[in-house]
CSV table of C-alpha atoms (C1' of nucleotides) in Angstrom, one decimal:
chain,number,residue,atom,x,y,z
M,1,UNK,CA,28.7,15.7,-61.5
M,2,UNK,CA,28.0,14.5,-57.9
M,3,UNK,CA,28.5,10.9,-56.7
M,4,UNK,CA,25.2,9.4,-55.6
M,5,UNK,CA,27.0,7.0,-53.3
M,6,UNK,CA,29.4,8.2,-50.6
M,7,UNK,CA,31.6,6.1,-48.4
M,8,UNK,CA,35.2,6.1,-47.1
M,9,UNK,CA,37.9,4.8,-49.3
M,10,UNK,CA,40.9,4.6,-47.0
M,11,UNK,CA,39.7,1.5,-45.2
M,12,UNK,CA,40.9,-1.9,-44.2
M,13,UNK,CA,40.1,-4.7,-46.6
M,14,UNK,CA,37.6,-6.2,-44.1
M,15,UNK,CA,35.6,-3.0,-44.2
M,16,UNK,CA,36.0,-2.7,-48.0
M,17,UNK,CA,34.6,-6.2,-48.1
M,18,UNK,CA,31.5,-5.1,-46.1
M,19,UNK,CA,31.0,-2.1,-48.4
M,20,UNK,CA,31.2,-4.3,-51.5
M,21,UNK,CA,28.6,-6.7,-50.1
M,22,UNK,CA,26.3,-3.9,-49.2
M,23,UNK,CA,26.6,-2.0,-52.5
M,24,UNK,CA,26.2,-5.0,-54.7
M,25,UNK,CA,22.5,-5.0,-53.9
M,26,UNK,CA,22.2,-1.6,-55.7
M,27,UNK,CA,23.7,-2.9,-58.9
M,28,UNK,CA,21.0,-3.2,-61.5
M,29,UNK,CA,21.5,-4.7,-64.9
M,30,UNK,CA,19.0,-3.0,-67.1
M,31,UNK,CA,19.3,-2.9,-70.9
M,32,UNK,CA,21.7,-0.3,-72.4
M,33,UNK,CA,20.1,2.5,-74.4
M,34,UNK,CA,20.0,1.9,-78.2
M,35,UNK,CA,21.5,5.3,-78.8
M,36,UNK,CA,25.0,5.3,-77.3
M,37,UNK,CA,26.7,8.4,-78.4
M,38,UNK,CA,29.3,9.3,-75.8
M,39,UNK,CA,31.6,6.6,-74.4
M,40,UNK,CA,34.1,7.2,-71.6
M,41,UNK,CA,37.1,5.1,-70.8
M,42,UNK,CA,39.5,5.3,-67.8
M,43,UNK,CA,43.0,4.1,-67.1
M,44,UNK,CA,45.8,4.6,-64.6
M,45,UNK,CA,49.5,4.0,-65.1
M,46,UNK,CA,52.0,3.8,-62.3
M,47,UNK,CA,55.6,4.4,-61.7
M,48,UNK,CA,57.7,1.5,-60.6
M,49,UNK,CA,57.1,1.6,-56.9
M,50,UNK,CA,53.5,2.6,-57.1
M,51,UNK,CA,54.2,6.0,-55.6
M,52,UNK,CA,52.9,8.0,-58.5
M,53,UNK,CA,49.9,7.4,-60.7
M,54,UNK,CA,48.8,8.9,-64.0
M,55,UNK,CA,45.1,8.8,-64.5
M,56,UNK,CA,43.3,9.5,-67.8
M,57,UNK,CA,39.6,9.9,-68.6
M,58,UNK,CA,38.8,9.8,-72.3
M,59,UNK,CA,35.5,10.8,-73.6
M,60,UNK,CA,34.7,9.7,-77.1
M,61,UNK,CA,31.8,10.9,-79.2
M,62,UNK,CA,31.0,8.1,-81.7
M,63,UNK,CA,28.8,7.5,-84.6
M,64,UNK,CA,27.5,4.1,-85.5
M,65,UNK,CA,27.7,2.6,-88.9
M,66,UNK,CA,24.4,0.6,-89.0
M,67,UNK,CA,25.3,-0.8,-85.6
M,68,UNK,CA,28.5,-2.4,-86.8
M,69,UNK,CA,31.5,-0.3,-86.1
M,70,UNK,CA,31.8,2.8,-84.0
M,71,UNK,CA,33.8,5.7,-85.3
M,72,UNK,CA,35.1,8.4,-83.0
M,73,UNK,CA,34.3,11.9,-84.3
M,74,UNK,CA,35.5,13.8,-81.3
M,75,UNK,CA,37.6,13.1,-78.2
M,76,UNK,CA,38.1,14.8,-75.0
M,77,UNK,CA,41.0,13.9,-72.7
M,78,UNK,CA,41.3,14.7,-69.0
M,79,UNK,CA,44.5,13.8,-67.2
M,80,UNK,CA,45.7,13.9,-63.6
M,81,UNK,CA,48.9,13.0,-61.7
M,82,UNK,CA,48.5,11.5,-58.3
M,83,UNK,CA,51.6,11.9,-56.1
M,84,UNK,CA,50.7,9.4,-53.5
M,85,UNK,CA,48.8,6.2,-54.2
M,86,UNK,CA,47.4,4.9,-51.0
M,87,UNK,CA,45.6,1.6,-51.4
M,88,UNK,CA,47.8,-1.3,-52.6
M,89,UNK,CA,46.7,-3.6,-55.4
M,90,UNK,CA,44.8,-6.5,-53.8
M,91,UNK,CA,42.8,-8.8,-56.2
M,92,UNK,CA,39.2,-8.3,-55.3
M,93,UNK,CA,39.7,-4.7,-53.9
M,94,UNK,CA,40.9,-3.0,-57.1
M,95,UNK,CA,38.2,-0.3,-56.9
M,96,UNK,CA,39.4,0.9,-53.5
M,97,UNK,CA,42.8,1.6,-55.2
M,98,UNK,CA,41.6,3.2,-58.4
M,99,UNK,CA,38.4,5.1,-57.7
M,100,UNK,CA,39.9,7.7,-55.4
M,101,UNK,CA,42.4,8.4,-58.2
M,102,UNK,CA,39.7,8.6,-60.8
M,103,UNK,CA,37.2,10.7,-58.9
M,104,UNK,CA,38.9,14.1,-59.6
M,105,UNK,CA,38.8,13.5,-63.3
M,106,UNK,CA,35.0,13.3,-63.3
M,107,UNK,CA,34.6,16.4,-61.3
M,108,UNK,CA,36.1,18.5,-64.1
M,109,UNK,CA,33.7,17.5,-66.8
M,110,UNK,CA,30.2,18.5,-67.7
M,111,UNK,CA,29.8,16.2,-70.7
M,112,UNK,CA,26.9,13.7,-70.4
M,113,UNK,CA,28.4,10.2,-70.6
M,114,UNK,CA,26.3,7.3,-71.9
M,115,UNK,CA,28.5,4.4,-70.8
M,116,UNK,CA,31.9,4.0,-69.1
M,117,UNK,CA,34.3,1.3,-70.2
M,118,UNK,CA,36.7,0.1,-67.6
M,119,UNK,CA,39.7,-2.3,-67.8
M,120,UNK,CA,38.7,-4.5,-65.0
M,121,UNK,CA,35.7,-6.6,-64.0
M,122,UNK,CA,32.1,-5.6,-63.6
M,123,UNK,CA,29.9,-8.1,-61.7
M,124,UNK,CA,32.4,-10.9,-62.4
M,125,UNK,CA,33.8,-10.4,-59.0
M,126,UNK,CA,33.7,-12.5,-55.7
M,127,UNK,CA,31.2,-10.1,-54.2
M,128,UNK,CA,29.6,-8.9,-57.4
M,129,UNK,CA,31.2,-5.4,-57.3
M,130,UNK,CA,34.3,-5.1,-59.5
M,131,UNK,CA,35.7,-1.7,-60.4
M,132,UNK,CA,33.3,-1.2,-63.3
M,133,UNK,CA,30.3,-1.8,-61.2
M,134,UNK,CA,31.5,0.3,-58.3
M,135,UNK,CA,32.3,3.2,-60.6
M,136,UNK,CA,29.1,3.0,-62.5
M,137,UNK,CA,27.0,2.8,-59.3
M,138,UNK,CA,28.8,5.8,-57.8
M,139,UNK,CA,27.9,8.1,-60.7
M,140,UNK,CA,24.7,6.3,-61.7
M,141,UNK,CA,26.1,5.9,-65.2
M,142,UNK,CA,25.9,2.6,-67.2
M,143,UNK,CA,29.3,0.8,-67.2
M,144,UNK,CA,31.0,-2.2,-68.7
M,145,UNK,CA,34.0,-4.2,-67.4
M,146,UNK,CA,36.5,-5.3,-70.0
M,147,UNK,CA,39.4,-7.2,-68.4
M,148,UNK,CA,42.4,-8.7,-70.1
M,149,UNK,CA,42.4,-11.6,-67.7
M,150,UNK,CA,40.0,-13.5,-65.4
M,151,UNK,CA,39.5,-12.7,-61.7
M,152,UNK,CA,36.9,-15.3,-60.9
M,153,UNK,CA,34.7,-17.8,-62.7
M,154,UNK,CA,34.7,-20.8,-64.9
M,155,UNK,CA,34.4,-21.0,-68.7
M,156,UNK,CA,35.1,-23.0,-71.7
M,157,UNK,CA,37.5,-21.7,-74.4
M,158,UNK,CA,35.5,-19.7,-77.0
M,159,UNK,CA,35.9,-20.3,-80.7
M,160,UNK,CA,38.9,-18.8,-82.5
M,161,UNK,CA,37.1,-16.3,-84.7
M,162,UNK,CA,36.4,-12.7,-83.8
M,163,UNK,CA,33.1,-12.4,-82.1
M,164,UNK,CA,33.1,-15.9,-80.8
M,165,UNK,CA,32.3,-16.2,-77.1
M,166,UNK,CA,31.4,-18.4,-74.2
M,167,UNK,CA,29.7,-17.8,-70.8
M,168,UNK,CA,31.7,-16.9,-67.7
M,169,UNK,CA,29.9,-18.3,-64.7
M,170,UNK,CA,30.3,-18.5,-61.0
M,171,UNK,CA,28.7,-21.6,-59.7
M,172,UNK,CA,25.5,-21.8,-61.8
M,173,UNK,CA,25.2,-18.1,-62.4
M,174,UNK,CA,26.3,-16.5,-65.6
M,175,UNK,CA,28.2,-13.3,-64.8
M,176,UNK,CA,29.9,-12.3,-68.0
M,177,UNK,CA,31.3,-13.3,-71.4
M,178,UNK,CA,34.7,-14.6,-72.5
M,179,UNK,CA,35.0,-12.8,-75.8
M,180,UNK,CA,37.4,-13.4,-78.7
M,181,UNK,CA,37.9,-9.8,-79.8
M,182,UNK,CA,40.5,-10.6,-82.4
M,183,UNK,CA,41.5,-13.7,-84.3
M,184,UNK,CA,44.2,-15.8,-82.6
M,185,UNK,CA,44.4,-13.6,-79.6
M,186,UNK,CA,43.6,-14.3,-76.0
M,187,UNK,CA,40.0,-13.5,-75.2
M,188,UNK,CA,38.7,-10.6,-73.2
M,189,UNK,CA,36.6,-11.0,-70.0
M,190,UNK,CA,33.6,-8.8,-70.4
M,191,UNK,CA,31.0,-8.3,-67.7
M,192,UNK,CA,28.3,-5.7,-67.2
M,193,UNK,CA,29.2,-3.1,-64.6
M,194,UNK,CA,26.0,-1.2,-63.9
M,195,UNK,CA,22.7,-0.5,-65.8
M,196,UNK,CA,23.8,-2.9,-68.6
M,197,UNK,CA,23.0,-6.5,-69.5
M,198,UNK,CA,25.5,-9.3,-70.2
M,199,UNK,CA,24.5,-9.3,-73.8
M,200,UNK,CA,24.6,-5.6,-74.3
M,201,UNK,CA,28.1,-5.5,-72.7
M,202,UNK,CA,29.4,-8.1,-75.1
M,203,UNK,CA,27.8,-6.4,-78.2
M,204,UNK,CA,29.1,-3.0,-77.2
M,205,UNK,CA,32.7,-4.2,-76.6
M,206,UNK,CA,32.8,-6.1,-79.8
M,207,UNK,CA,31.6,-3.1,-81.7
M,208,UNK,CA,34.5,-1.1,-80.2
M,209,UNK,CA,37.1,-3.7,-81.1
M,210,UNK,CA,38.2,-2.8,-84.6
M,211,UNK,CA,41.8,-3.7,-85.4
M,212,UNK,CA,43.2,-4.9,-82.1
M,213,UNK,CA,42.6,-7.2,-79.2
M,214,UNK,CA,41.6,-4.3,-76.9
M,215,UNK,CA,38.7,-2.0,-77.7
M,216,UNK,CA,39.6,1.4,-79.0
M,217,UNK,CA,38.6,3.5,-76.0
M,218,UNK,CA,40.7,1.5,-73.6
M,219,UNK,CA,43.6,1.4,-76.1
M,220,UNK,CA,43.5,5.1,-76.4
M,221,UNK,CA,43.5,6.0,-72.6
M,222,UNK,CA,46.1,3.3,-72.1
M,223,UNK,CA,48.4,4.9,-74.6
M,224,UNK,CA,47.9,8.4,-73.1
M,225,UNK,CA,48.5,7.3,-69.5
M,226,UNK,CA,51.7,5.4,-70.4
M,227,UNK,CA,53.0,8.3,-72.4
M,228,UNK,CA,52.5,10.6,-69.4
M,229,UNK,CA,54.4,8.2,-67.1
M,230,UNK,CA,57.3,7.9,-69.5
M,231,UNK,CA,57.6,11.6,-70.0
M,232,UNK,CA,57.9,11.8,-66.2
M,233,UNK,CA,60.5,9.1,-66.0
M,234,UNK,CA,62.6,10.7,-68.7
M,235,UNK,CA,63.1,13.8,-66.5
G,1,DG,C1',47.1,-26.2,-46.1
G,2,DC,C1',47.1,-25.2,-51.4
G,3,DG,C1',46.1,-22.8,-55.5
G,4,DA,C1',44.0,-18.7,-57.7
G,5,DC,C1',44.4,-14.1,-57.9
G,6,DA,C1',41.2,-7.6,-62.4
G,7,DG,C1',45.5,-3.7,-62.5
N,1,DA,C1',50.6,-2.5,-63.1
N,2,DT,C1',56.1,-2.3,-64.2
N,3,DC,C1',61.0,-4.1,-65.8
N,4,DT,C1',62.8,-5.5,-70.7
N,5,DT,C1',65.3,-7.9,-76.1
N,6,DG,C1',65.0,-10.8,-78.8
N,7,DT,C1',62.4,-14.2,-80.9
N,8,DC,C1',58.9,-17.5,-82.4
N,9,DG,C1',54.5,-18.0,-84.9
N,10,DC,C1',50.8,-16.5,-87.8
DNA sequence: GCGACAG
DNA sequence: ATCTTGTCGC
């Protein structure tokens, strides 16, 4: 699987800013396909001083129950350890930290992916190019950002029931959804990454939220990456 | 200058 | 993100 976009990663934030502003023009928000069968999720866990990262790519083959819940019938996990994490975490430049870590994972697979779920923002970003958008654009694969907290934007608190939501907007532009994925839990910040609409992103994430606040694909890769880190620290 | 600030 | 036990609320 070859990236359709190529640019340097180890750059100053001022250059990263220019790259983001340029690439955002290529982010298109077309409807997601009706037949989503293969869902990927990615996550990275770090050791205490950021030196080592454990990256996981999970590929989940799902089957829909009349469009309500998605059940995983097969999962494929790809894991990597990164011994030197270069780019620091800077809000707004998250993709320049994580994408270089995630790229090797995608090079090993041949499975066709229908959509990538990312724990981070899609277009709900100061320059319209959060990690999910950047990753989707690079591979030309539809993607969705599903963050646990807000990076930018204004919203009113959504209702307290599962599935309730409100718009996340920047100025007068709607960029995502604040979604109550579980009763009495803090909402998720869902925004389309690439080749996905705001509505399709919300519906897909809600469908993948079964018992917990986080959607199942993210929960799963989160669990795996943390387990990898802990097994390292116990040596 | 001050506050906000994905993971 | 990571460190870290108990504790309060549903």
